[in-house]
Amino acid sequence: MNDLVYISRNFTEFGGFAPAEIVDFQKRGILCESDFVRVHGSEAWIPLTDWLTSAVATDTPAPKAAKPKAKAPAKKKAAKSSTKKEKAAA
């Protein structure tokens, strides 16, 4: 797979990870600002923040169409408190 990404922290390399995993790691607070990343097949290490900026910009999905609002459920009519038979018996 050519889209694997490797992480370097304190001169130790981890990976390969899918780009979505790297973004998830960042959201979960696993990565540090001092980490570097390298794309599979490249020899260049770039700062994590630079890679995230470009990765998020290219992976941002198009806005979804607005969902139609659901209709509110029909209100039930209030039950009559007493019937004619109950009134006559009282």
Coordinates of C-alpha atoms in Angstrom, one line a residue:
M1 CA 0.0 0.0 0.0
N2 CA 1.4 3.4 -1.0
D3 CA -0.7 5.4 1.4
L4 CA 0.9 4.2 4.6
V5 CA 2.3 6.8 7.0
Y6 CA 5.1 6.4 9.5
I7 CA 5.5 8.3 12.7
S8 CA 8.8 9.2 14.3
R9 CA 9.1 10.1 17.9
N10 CA 12.5 10.6 19.6
F11 CA 14.2 8.9 16.6
T12 CA 12.0 5.8 16.8
E13 CA 9.9 4.9 13.9
F14 CA 6.3 3.5 14.2
G15 CA 4.0 2.4 11.5
G16 CA 2.8 2.1 8.8
F17 CA -0.6 3.5 9.6
A18 CA -3.5 4.5 7.4
P19 CA -3.8 8.3 7.1
A20 CA -7.2 8.1 8.9
E21 CA -5.5 6.4 11.8
I22 CA -3.0 9.2 12.2
V23 CA -5.8 11.7 12.3
D24 CA -7.6 9.6 14.9
F25 CA -4.4 9.4 17.0
Q26 CA -4.2 13.2 16.9
K27 CA -7.9 13.6 18.0
R28 CA -7.3 11.2 20.8
G29 CA -4.2 13.0 22.0
I30 CA -1.8 10.2 21.3
L31 CA 0.5 12.3 19.1
C32 CA 2.8 15.1 20.1
E33 CA 3.5 18.3 18.3
S34 CA 7.2 17.3 18.1
D35 CA 6.4 14.1 16.2
F36 CA 7.3 13.7 12.5
V37 CA 5.7 11.7 9.8
R38 CA 6.9 10.2 6.5
V39 CA 4.7 8.9 3.7
H40 CA 5.6 5.4 2.4
G41 CA 8.2 5.6 -0.4
S42 CA 9.5 9.0 0.7
E43 CA 12.7 9.6 2.6
A44 CA 11.6 13.0 3.9
W45 CA 10.3 13.4 7.4
I46 CA 7.9 16.4 7.9
P47 CA 6.5 17.9 11.0
L48 CA 3.2 16.2 12.1
T49 CA 1.4 19.6 12.1
D50 CA 2.3 20.2 8.5
W51 CA 1.2 16.8 7.4
L52 CA -2.1 17.1 9.4
T53 CA -2.8 20.4 7.7
S54 CA -2.5 19.0 4.3
A55 CA -4.1 15.6 5.1
V56 CA -7.2 17.3 6.6
A57 CA -7.5 19.7 3.7
T58 CA -7.4 16.9 1.1
D59 CA -9.7 14.5 3.1
T60 CA -12.4 16.9 4.0
P61 CA -15.6 15.4 2.6
A62 CA -18.0 17.5 0.7
P63 CA -20.9 18.9 2.7
K64 CA -23.8 16.5 2.9
A65 CA -27.3 17.5 1.8
A66 CA -29.5 18.5 4.6
K67 CA -31.8 15.8 5.8
P68 CA -35.5 16.6 5.6
K69 CA -37.0 17.3 9.0
A70 CA -39.0 14.5 10.4
K71 CA -42.6 15.2 11.1
A72 CA -43.6 15.5 14.7
P73 CA -45.6 12.5 15.9
A74 CA -49.3 13.0 16.0
K75 CA -50.7 14.1 19.3
K76 CA -53.0 11.7 21.0
K77 CA -56.4 13.1 21.9
A78 CA -56.9 13.4 25.6
A79 CA -59.0 10.6 27.0
K80 CA -62.4 11.6 28.3
S81 CA -62.4 11.6 32.0
S82 CA -65.7 10.0 32.4
T83 CA -68.4 8.4 30.2
K84 CA -72.1 8.8 30.4
K85 CA -72.6 5.5 32.2
E86 CA -70.1 6.5 34.9
K87 CA -71.9 9.9 35.3
A88 CA -75.3 8.1 35.6
A89 CA -73.9 5.6 38.2
A90 CA -72.6 8.4 40.4

